[in-house]
Amino acid sequence: MKKILCYSFCLLFSVQQVAAQIVSIKSPDNKIVLNIKSDNGQLLFNVKKGETTVLEDSPMAFSSDEKKFIIAHLHSPEYYKVDETYPIRGIHSLAINKANGMKVKIADKKNNTLFAIDARAYNDGIAFRFLVKGTPTDKYIPKESTVFKLPLGSHIYYHDMYAHYEGIHKKQVIDCVSKGEWAAPPVTIELPQKQGYACITESALRNYPGMSLQADGECGLVVRLGHEQPAGYPFAHDYSLEEAKRLSEPAVITGDIITPWRTVIITSDLNELVNTDLITNLSPAPDKKLFPEGVNTEWIKSGRSVWCWLDGGQRTLEGMKEFSKLAGELGFEYNTVDAFWYRWTDMQIKELVDYSAQFGVKIWLWRHGRDLRDPQKRKEFFDRCQRLGIVGVKLDAFSHESKEFIDLYQACLKEAAEHKLMLNIHGSDKPTGEVRSWPNEMSREGIRGLEYGKNQYEWATHNTTLPFTRLVAGAGDYTPMVFGDRKLDTSWVHQIATALIFNSSVIFFGAHPQTILDNPAVDIIKDIPAVWDETIVLPCSEIGKIAAFARRSGDTWFLAVVNGKEAQTIQFPLSFLGEGWYEATVLNDRTTDAGAIKIERAFCRNSDSLTGYMRNGGGYIVRFKSK
């Protein structure tokens, strides 16, 4: 009979416990320090950057049931170093993975190892995870309640779990966040007295429930696992109350437990926050058999896609032929076909694939996640896609973080890779480094984008918040850029700028392709790349008010700005440019009409500045081509 091991760690100490112990790890630049200590009956951790407290003493709590084990001492750490670079895709093309690490065994009073903590300190943050050694027949039901206790006066940007990971962020002083409030990671923090930023999330999520956070009413955010989360509206819409109840039961893990990394990104400014590699650094390297060149594997191609969903279009085979033809005129690489393809035969799908190829366009198909929960049906679908020449699949309705759904993510990514298929996962949770481990994941939703309604949101504030909150964790399929009613309080320039600022390795544009072709800024839109070699967040950026990015692809630079609710005129130094002259194409808001664009041209050097006017909900874009 298989045994179920019931361990509980880091919870209670005996009264006879010896003096407090502490182990520490510092970042390579010695500025960030993570301390782990046993003190007064608890296992605690805290984090500092120089003289700045990032996290106060916070309980580290991990168990497999309610049985209490007494922790007697921490073994001496085994220290190690990480030092590597690797190609990555998205905000820049090369990631730097440099950290100091330690593994600490936690023992009871008989010196029996209960579990271990693996911890790392980077120049831009810290991370830790719990390790439990088991046999192939051991079974565990994990429980976590680690706390991230923030300094008084910290401001946090967070949203609840009602819409799963598709909420609207609000800004709140941590002292005023009520006990029981939910927060979907990543949660971005402005430290008191403008001492920098932090961001709490997780990395390397696999074989384990996903992590959300819940306020304790005492400046702490407590880890809650996927089965504990409320079943939000998206899951109720796509599945059922009975299914939600079933998934609220914790899942068993067999063999070893390796929890995801609990991560805290720590930066001095927004540029460092956006450019962090912490999440991908902690995610496992890709399987060389599936991805021989990692993110540069031959069949994985970033690009732009049209999609018949938000902005009209004939939902037929002939309509999709027209979309592919228009995508070719735009120079876009893909056409994503929505659910109406379910009625088509293999012959019709192949007809669209072959027709689209004449224009250099390849086909993605949408598919509901419930259709892929059965392994045999999943295999049949992926076989069919590969046989018919489909290159990518937009999988939808993955809006749960139970272990069962996390396992489904992993199975879909692996089996899609075996069929050389790219994936975009919709109705999803936050990214946890999949772009590195599974380079065939080109984007995922887990973000409130333009698919939501036409009249209930304040997009200007939302869009100037997302680059520094949700998108810090990784690519987000926002379905950017519309020119009609859905743009609400934003301008055309603002809408185009979202496609330049919001990271997604395949950009699934919201606008009808003919509307894009008819836009006066079509030449700029055609030039928008899906991935970047370099990203610089400009100093004028402020969460919820303005996001200003300078981004380079090859020799071409873009300056892209999305503005919040207040009109602004800002001078932008061009010091990010290389040497020599650049031809600049400038897109300005029209002061009297949000649905219009003023286009100007100029010649610039890196010693120059440009002055941009942005209306409320407006934007500003400059493309710089080297001469």
XYZ file of C-alpha atoms in Angstrom:
627
model
C 0.000 0.000 0.000
C 1.385 3.414 -0.965
C 2.105 5.717 1.920
C 1.115 9.360 2.234
C 3.774 11.339 4.083
C 2.406 14.029 6.348
C 5.062 16.627 7.082
C 4.621 20.166 8.303
C 7.591 22.483 8.364
C 8.636 25.859 9.705
C 5.707 26.127 12.048
C 6.467 25.633 15.740
C 9.582 25.443 17.907
C 9.897 23.797 21.278
C 10.335 25.982 24.343
C 13.792 24.439 24.816
C 14.940 25.681 21.382
C 18.526 26.882 21.207
C 19.541 30.446 20.379
C 18.299 31.944 17.116
C 20.187 31.071 13.959
C 20.540 33.068 10.767
C 21.840 32.281 7.292
C 22.275 34.885 4.557
C 22.911 35.240 0.865
C 23.995 38.437 -0.926
C 23.630 39.514 -4.534
C 26.774 39.563 -6.709
C 26.990 43.355 -6.282
C 26.534 42.948 -2.489
C 23.593 45.373 -2.420
C 20.712 42.938 -1.858
C 20.687 40.522 1.079
C 18.245 37.734 1.909
C 18.289 36.569 5.543
C 16.644 33.341 6.695
C 16.456 32.753 10.420
C 14.889 30.646 13.129
C 13.727 33.016 15.802
C 11.327 32.796 18.688
C 9.448 29.768 17.390
C 9.255 30.636 13.700
C 11.217 30.340 10.502
C 11.457 33.887 9.122
C 13.010 35.727 6.199
C 13.653 39.360 5.413
C 15.163 41.277 2.501
C 17.150 44.491 2.367
C 18.718 46.509 -0.414
C 21.455 48.590 1.144
C 19.795 50.420 4.019
C 16.329 50.002 2.504
C 14.001 47.360 3.926
C 12.197 45.583 1.110
C 10.505 42.920 3.255
C 10.150 42.932 7.019
C 10.550 39.693 8.993
C 8.084 37.345 7.280
C 7.088 33.774 8.157
C 8.244 31.051 5.766
C 5.492 28.456 5.960
C 5.343 25.200 4.011
C 3.687 21.913 4.997
C 1.997 18.819 3.657
C -0.796 18.635 6.235
C -1.665 19.934 9.683
C 0.750 17.707 11.633
C 3.387 19.850 13.363
C 7.114 19.079 13.253
C 9.526 20.896 15.537
C 12.403 22.559 13.688
C 15.545 22.337 15.772
C 18.154 24.006 13.600
C 19.337 25.127 10.181
C 22.296 23.265 8.747
C 25.207 25.286 7.408
C 24.374 26.403 3.863
C 25.912 24.922 0.761
C 26.767 27.935 -1.381
C 26.869 28.019 -5.181
C 27.047 30.521 -8.030
C 25.161 30.962 -11.282
C 26.808 32.800 -14.161
C 25.521 32.458 -17.713
C 23.940 34.290 -20.607
C 21.327 32.899 -22.982
C 19.211 34.155 -25.883
C 15.740 35.308 -24.906
C 12.768 36.806 -26.748
C 10.641 39.833 -25.952
C 11.982 42.980 -24.287
C 15.597 42.246 -25.266
C 17.480 39.480 -27.037
C 20.125 38.431 -24.477
C 19.486 37.520 -20.833
C 22.112 37.691 -18.068
C 21.747 35.082 -15.330
C 24.175 35.888 -12.515
C 23.386 35.008 -8.909
C 24.711 33.761 -5.608
C 22.815 30.776 -4.245
C 22.573 28.613 -1.153
C 20.827 25.410 -0.122
C 19.921 25.099 3.547
C 18.693 21.872 5.129
C 16.093 22.245 7.851
C 16.342 19.571 10.558
C 14.415 18.401 13.601
C 15.960 17.934 17.051
C 17.129 14.426 16.107
C 18.974 15.941 13.129
C 16.589 14.361 10.642
C 16.291 16.536 7.547
C 12.721 17.699 7.103
C 13.185 19.676 3.916
C 15.568 22.152 2.286
C 15.369 25.733 1.085
C 17.071 26.716 -2.146
C 17.631 30.491 -2.225
C 19.258 32.918 -4.646
C 20.158 36.593 -4.630
C 20.463 38.527 -7.881
C 21.371 42.142 -8.495
C 17.665 42.729 -9.203
C 15.955 40.507 -6.660
C 15.760 37.328 -4.608
C 14.063 33.965 -4.923
C 13.576 30.833 -2.843
C 11.849 27.478 -3.131
C 11.192 24.458 -0.926
C 12.660 21.027 -1.706
C 11.362 17.758 -0.242
C 13.046 14.494 -1.146
C 10.635 11.631 -1.696
C 10.488 8.177 -3.215
C 8.437 7.311 -6.322
C 5.667 5.957 -4.069
C 5.549 8.853 -1.601
C 2.539 11.142 -1.843
C 2.198 14.652 -0.475
C -0.565 17.239 -0.269
C 1.311 20.548 -0.127
C 0.197 23.570 1.820
C 1.862 26.989 1.866
C 1.221 30.152 3.807
C 4.482 32.066 3.434
C 4.007 35.799 4.031
C 5.593 38.740 2.197
C 5.424 41.509 4.824
C 5.880 44.949 3.304
C 7.144 48.080 5.044
C 4.500 50.509 6.285
C 3.730 53.143 3.690
C 4.429 50.910 0.664
C 2.022 51.406 -2.247
C 0.928 48.275 -4.070
C -0.654 47.808 -7.497
C -2.932 44.785 -7.551
C -6.247 43.375 -8.702
C -8.522 40.713 -7.237
C -9.213 37.214 -8.598
C -12.842 37.699 -9.702
C -11.762 37.843 -13.341
C -8.862 35.447 -12.622
C -5.816 37.222 -14.136
C -7.843 39.728 -16.187
C -8.519 42.407 -13.590
C -8.089 46.165 -13.339
C -5.240 47.209 -11.048
C -5.784 49.614 -8.213
C -3.185 51.505 -6.215
C -3.399 51.197 -2.437
C -1.215 51.857 0.599
C -0.460 48.416 2.078
C -1.553 49.633 5.529
C -5.079 50.112 4.111
C -5.453 46.757 2.314
C -8.099 44.805 4.192
C -7.624 41.302 5.510
C -8.866 38.727 3.011
C -8.404 40.835 -0.125
C -7.006 38.811 -3.036
C -4.099 39.914 -5.205
C -3.182 38.241 -8.477
C 0.590 38.179 -9.063
C 2.642 39.914 -10.191
C 2.044 42.520 -7.477
C 4.159 45.645 -7.997
C 5.219 47.710 -4.986
C 6.475 51.279 -4.698
C 8.652 51.304 -1.600
C 8.253 54.199 0.877
C 10.123 57.484 0.372
C 10.733 56.662 -3.312
C 13.320 54.022 -2.378
C 12.584 51.907 -5.452
C 10.288 49.145 -6.595
C 9.586 45.512 -5.852
C 7.426 42.942 -7.605
C 6.206 39.649 -6.117
C 5.404 36.672 -8.323
C 6.610 33.116 -9.040
C 8.784 31.266 -11.555
C 9.104 27.704 -12.887
C 5.509 26.675 -12.151
C 5.110 22.964 -12.915
C 3.806 19.860 -11.135
C 2.337 22.164 -8.503
C -0.628 24.531 -8.028
C -0.228 28.150 -9.030
C 0.313 30.893 -6.472
C -1.894 33.856 -5.677
C -1.715 36.210 -2.697
C -4.155 37.238 0.009
C -3.795 40.173 2.390
C -3.525 39.461 6.115
C -4.531 42.991 7.145
C -1.116 43.528 8.761
C 0.924 44.671 5.726
C 1.435 41.052 4.657
C 0.553 39.188 1.465
C 0.069 35.476 2.130
C 0.709 32.688 -0.390
C -2.438 30.835 -1.434
C -2.315 27.845 -3.769
C -4.523 27.328 -6.803
C -7.133 25.114 -5.167
C -7.696 27.803 -2.499
C -8.374 30.598 -4.971
C -11.949 31.704 -5.668
C -13.244 30.387 -8.984
C -13.560 33.614 -10.959
C -16.066 34.631 -13.591
C -14.061 33.268 -16.579
C -13.962 29.747 -15.142
C -17.641 29.796 -14.197
C -18.429 30.958 -17.732
C -16.440 28.202 -19.443
C -16.998 25.294 -17.075
C -19.373 24.783 -14.133
C -19.860 25.274 -10.397
C -19.470 21.517 -9.896
C -16.110 21.578 -11.662
C -14.988 24.517 -9.529
C -15.926 22.615 -6.371
C -13.994 19.551 -7.510
C -10.861 21.588 -8.250
C -11.033 23.237 -4.825
C -9.804 19.951 -3.351
C -5.977 19.977 -3.013
C -4.106 17.667 -5.348
C -1.596 15.005 -4.378
C 2.037 15.237 -5.522
C 3.962 11.991 -5.939
C 7.705 11.675 -5.282
C 9.861 14.760 -4.790
C 8.349 18.169 -4.144
C 10.110 21.073 -5.838
C 7.961 24.143 -5.357
C 8.022 26.996 -7.841
C 10.401 29.815 -6.996
C 8.841 32.534 -4.837
C 10.358 35.657 -6.374
C 10.776 39.282 -5.360
C 12.113 41.557 -8.090
C 13.869 44.575 -6.529
C 14.892 47.589 -8.618
C 15.805 51.244 -8.272
C 13.693 52.425 -11.199
C 11.106 51.380 -13.774
C 13.712 50.713 -16.445
C 15.312 48.015 -14.289
C 11.871 46.631 -13.410
C 10.822 46.212 -17.033
C 14.208 44.787 -18.075
C 14.487 42.176 -15.328
C 15.463 38.636 -16.368
C 14.735 37.206 -12.923
C 11.677 35.170 -13.933
C 13.272 33.511 -16.959
C 16.600 33.061 -15.131
C 14.858 30.843 -12.596
C 12.955 28.841 -15.190
C 14.610 25.645 -16.510
C 16.488 25.771 -19.801
C 14.576 24.265 -22.752
C 14.770 20.610 -23.733
C 17.435 20.423 -26.447
C 15.618 17.575 -28.182
C 12.499 19.678 -28.638
C 14.194 23.067 -28.994
C 17.739 22.531 -30.350
C 18.298 26.297 -30.690
C 16.157 27.430 -27.749
C 14.073 30.498 -28.611
C 15.783 30.548 -32.015
C 14.630 27.042 -32.986
C 13.847 27.092 -36.706
C 10.075 26.454 -36.621
C 9.417 29.065 -33.914
C 8.834 32.432 -35.566
C 7.723 35.628 -33.882
C 5.463 37.896 -35.899
C 2.147 39.697 -36.310
C -1.313 38.221 -36.856
C -4.707 39.414 -38.008
C -7.679 37.980 -36.126
C -11.353 38.090 -37.037
C -12.979 38.663 -33.676
C -12.994 42.216 -32.321
C -13.502 44.395 -35.365
C -15.686 42.529 -37.825
C -15.032 40.322 -40.804
C -16.787 37.555 -42.673
C -16.551 34.394 -40.564
C -16.316 32.012 -43.512
C -13.611 30.336 -45.568
C -13.833 33.097 -48.169
C -13.694 35.712 -45.436
C -10.521 34.172 -44.029
C -8.966 34.056 -47.486
C -9.554 37.784 -47.672
C -7.991 38.241 -44.214
C -4.901 36.334 -45.339
C -4.649 38.454 -48.482
C -4.878 41.647 -46.397
C -2.369 40.271 -43.884
C 0.034 39.779 -46.789
C -0.466 43.404 -47.860
C 0.446 44.464 -44.320
C 3.516 42.232 -44.295
C 2.037 40.311 -41.350
C 3.115 36.704 -40.937
C -0.082 35.114 -39.584
C -3.871 34.883 -39.748
C -5.620 33.452 -36.678
C -8.943 31.753 -37.409
C -11.560 31.799 -34.658
C -13.913 29.004 -33.558
C -16.045 28.981 -36.711
C -13.399 26.778 -38.373
C -14.833 23.876 -36.298
C -17.399 23.365 -39.069
C -14.758 23.027 -41.768
C -13.430 19.875 -43.373
C -9.737 19.049 -43.657
C -9.976 20.006 -47.325
C -11.256 23.487 -46.467
C -8.545 24.059 -43.845
C -5.854 22.952 -46.289
C -7.370 25.208 -48.938
C -6.928 28.212 -46.627
C -3.392 27.167 -45.689
C -2.347 26.845 -49.343
C -4.109 30.039 -50.423
C -2.534 32.043 -47.576
C 0.945 30.766 -48.433
C 0.780 32.751 -51.708
C 0.919 35.922 -49.573
C 3.558 34.695 -47.132
C 0.907 34.156 -44.442
C 0.583 31.107 -42.188
C -2.442 29.960 -40.211
C -3.218 29.701 -36.500
C -6.422 28.071 -35.181
C -8.399 28.856 -32.016
C -9.382 25.907 -29.787
C -11.241 25.672 -26.470
C -9.233 24.191 -23.609
C -11.986 21.765 -22.587
C -11.465 19.996 -25.922
C -7.854 19.170 -25.012
C -8.182 17.810 -21.480
C -8.358 14.263 -22.819
C -4.855 13.100 -23.952
C -6.174 11.165 -26.936
C -8.258 14.087 -28.209
C -5.263 16.356 -27.702
C -3.048 14.071 -29.766
C -5.638 13.798 -32.541
C -5.976 17.575 -32.718
C -2.228 18.261 -32.769
C -1.761 15.499 -35.371
C -4.434 17.128 -37.517
C -2.862 20.578 -37.234
C 0.581 19.287 -38.193
C -0.797 17.283 -41.118
C -2.700 20.268 -42.537
C 0.155 22.787 -42.195
C -1.167 24.778 -39.233
C 1.722 26.528 -37.419
C 0.090 27.709 -34.206
C -2.873 27.247 -31.883
C -4.640 29.801 -29.691
C -5.798 27.663 -26.733
C -8.520 29.244 -24.621
C -10.186 28.811 -21.204
C -7.293 27.787 -18.941
C -8.587 30.035 -16.168
C -7.701 27.939 -13.117
C -4.456 27.409 -11.183
C -5.181 24.003 -9.666
C -2.421 21.460 -10.178
C -4.638 19.710 -12.722
C -4.708 22.798 -14.942
C -0.999 23.509 -14.463
C -0.316 19.925 -15.575
C -2.540 20.575 -18.599
C -0.489 23.650 -19.525
C 2.699 21.574 -19.415
C 1.204 18.694 -21.403
C -0.088 21.045 -24.116
C 3.244 22.859 -24.414
C 5.242 19.629 -24.611
C 2.968 17.842 -27.066
C 2.567 20.948 -29.223
C 6.361 21.183 -29.406
C 6.539 17.539 -30.483
C 4.266 18.542 -33.377
C 6.248 21.753 -34.046
C 3.305 23.953 -33.112
C 3.461 27.374 -31.475
C 0.930 28.204 -28.754
C -0.869 31.264 -27.429
C -2.766 30.451 -24.239
C -5.882 32.513 -23.580
C -7.974 32.735 -20.435
C -4.726 31.954 -18.640
C -2.757 32.630 -15.491
C 0.376 34.804 -15.332
C 3.583 33.707 -17.107
C 6.273 32.068 -14.953
C 9.211 31.882 -17.369
C 7.668 29.674 -20.056
C 9.286 31.730 -22.817
C 12.568 30.120 -21.755
C 11.475 26.591 -20.838
C 8.882 26.296 -23.608
C 9.917 28.703 -26.377
C 6.908 27.603 -28.442
C 4.701 29.630 -26.077
C 4.574 32.896 -28.003
C 2.223 34.717 -25.674
C -0.503 34.197 -23.123
C -3.417 36.287 -21.997
C -3.750 36.616 -18.207
C -4.349 40.301 -18.892
C -7.387 42.523 -19.357
C -7.198 43.523 -22.983
C -9.421 44.961 -25.666
C -11.613 41.848 -25.798
C -13.441 43.288 -22.799
C -16.462 45.554 -23.381
C -16.815 48.909 -25.020
C -18.070 51.202 -22.289
C -16.991 50.292 -18.767
C -13.235 50.762 -18.603
C -10.768 53.590 -18.334
C -8.161 52.333 -20.792
C -5.802 55.312 -20.422
C -5.009 54.548 -16.768
C -5.081 50.775 -17.310
C -2.686 50.911 -20.262
C -0.171 53.062 -18.401
C -0.230 50.601 -15.489
C 0.170 47.280 -17.340
C 3.809 47.718 -18.496
C 4.924 47.959 -14.855
C 2.635 45.311 -13.352
C 1.331 42.327 -15.307
C 3.814 42.632 -18.194
C 6.808 42.504 -15.831
C 6.152 38.749 -15.546
C 6.212 38.142 -19.304
C 4.329 38.406 -22.581
C 0.663 39.400 -22.512
C -1.823 38.933 -25.353
C -3.786 42.165 -24.959
C -5.095 42.006 -28.563
C -3.873 45.571 -29.094
C -4.925 48.345 -31.410
C -8.428 49.281 -32.461
C -9.590 52.492 -34.108
C -13.329 52.328 -33.418
C -15.563 52.542 -30.357
C -13.527 50.125 -28.252
C -10.704 52.624 -27.921
C -12.945 54.622 -25.532
C -10.871 57.328 -23.799
C -7.734 56.830 -25.924
C -6.447 58.231 -29.207
C -5.349 56.457 -32.377
C -1.707 57.182 -31.557
C -2.187 55.704 -28.080
C -3.681 52.578 -29.635
C -0.745 52.082 -32.020
C 1.709 52.712 -29.182
C 0.259 49.797 -27.167
C 1.425 47.433 -29.907
C 4.924 48.868 -29.517
C 5.004 48.763 -25.708
C 3.032 45.635 -24.730
C 5.271 42.576 -25.027
C 3.936 39.651 -27.124
C 6.101 37.481 -29.404
C 3.167 37.157 -31.769
C 1.038 40.298 -31.763
C -2.609 39.402 -32.370
C -3.964 42.718 -33.605
C -7.532 43.675 -32.705
C -8.283 45.890 -35.697
C -9.706 44.637 -38.982
C -6.788 44.451 -41.451
C -8.545 46.725 -43.944
C -8.943 49.329 -41.185
C -5.208 49.106 -40.561
C -4.438 49.500 -44.267
C -6.721 52.559 -44.396
C -5.066 54.229 -41.393
C -2.734 57.151 -42.194
C -0.052 55.547 -39.984
C -0.097 52.232 -41.879
C 3.589 52.463 -42.856
C 4.585 52.695 -39.182
C 2.230 49.847 -38.218
C 3.733 47.616 -40.908
C 7.139 48.225 -39.338
C 6.209 47.247 -35.757
C 8.293 44.211 -34.728
C 7.032 41.584 -32.298
C 10.344 41.232 -30.429
C 13.103 43.654 -29.498
C 16.869 43.708 -29.178
C 16.861 46.463 -26.561
C 14.356 48.306 -24.363
C 14.840 51.504 -22.351
C 12.095 52.870 -20.102
C 12.439 56.651 -20.134
C 12.644 58.587 -16.824
C 9.352 60.445 -17.350
C 7.431 57.161 -16.966
C 5.104 56.870 -13.977
C 2.815 53.946 -13.157
C -0.770 54.723 -14.120
C 0.133 58.081 -15.690
C 2.589 57.599 -18.546
C 4.655 54.801 -20.077
C 7.453 55.986 -22.376
C 9.696 53.379 -24.028
C 12.645 53.584 -26.413
C 13.001 50.231 -28.186
C 15.470 48.961 -30.768
C 15.092 46.263 -33.393
C 18.268 45.957 -35.466
C 19.255 49.479 -36.510
C 15.746 50.921 -36.111
C 14.616 52.669 -32.932
C 11.084 53.488 -31.844
C 10.038 56.004 -29.206
C 6.564 54.953 -28.041
C 4.455 56.661 -25.395
C 1.027 55.825 -23.958
C -0.388 58.650 -21.884
C -2.872 58.605 -19.016
C -5.759 60.878 -18.155
C -3.913 64.214 -18.136
C -2.639 65.910 -21.300
C 1.141 66.410 -21.286
C 3.901 68.039 -23.295
C 7.291 66.386 -22.695
C 10.756 66.902 -24.125
C 12.455 63.599 -24.988
C 16.274 63.587 -25.225
C 17.409 61.192 -27.957
C 20.579 60.018 -26.214
C 19.495 56.398 -26.697
C 20.196 56.648 -30.446
C 23.456 55.451 -31.947
C 25.957 57.645 -33.743
C 25.080 59.407 -36.970
C 21.884 60.744 -38.468
C 18.414 59.196 -38.287
C 15.317 59.902 -40.332
C 12.425 60.315 -37.887
C 8.755 59.749 -38.674
C 6.647 61.317 -35.924
C 3.042 60.446 -35.041
C 1.306 63.166 -32.998
C -2.151 63.357 -31.459
C -4.558 65.841 -32.969
C -5.629 68.211 -30.212
C -9.278 68.296 -31.305
C -9.796 64.746 -32.573
C -8.691 61.515 -30.863
C -9.500 59.628 -34.077
C -6.885 61.381 -36.193
C -3.099 61.494 -36.516
C -0.677 64.255 -37.418
C 2.411 62.889 -39.200
C 5.687 64.815 -39.408
C 9.241 64.037 -40.502
C 12.580 65.190 -39.176
C 16.302 64.344 -39.172
C 17.860 63.734 -35.745
C 21.067 62.864 -33.910
C 21.558 61.509 -30.410
C 22.420 65.015 -29.179
C 18.950 66.271 -30.138
C 15.613 66.287 -28.350
C 12.041 66.052 -29.594
C 9.013 67.567 -27.904
C 5.867 65.461 -27.875
C 2.347 66.646 -27.133
C -0.018 63.981 -25.801
C -3.698 64.647 -25.270
C -5.565 62.977 -22.385
C -5.519 59.261 -23.233
C -3.148 60.098 -26.050
C 0.195 58.919 -27.301
C 3.351 59.797 -29.146
C 5.404 57.667 -31.552
C 8.636 58.269 -33.412
C 10.338 55.784 -35.721
C 14.064 56.425 -36.234
C 15.736 54.862 -39.266
C 19.514 55.072 -39.520
C 20.755 57.037 -42.537
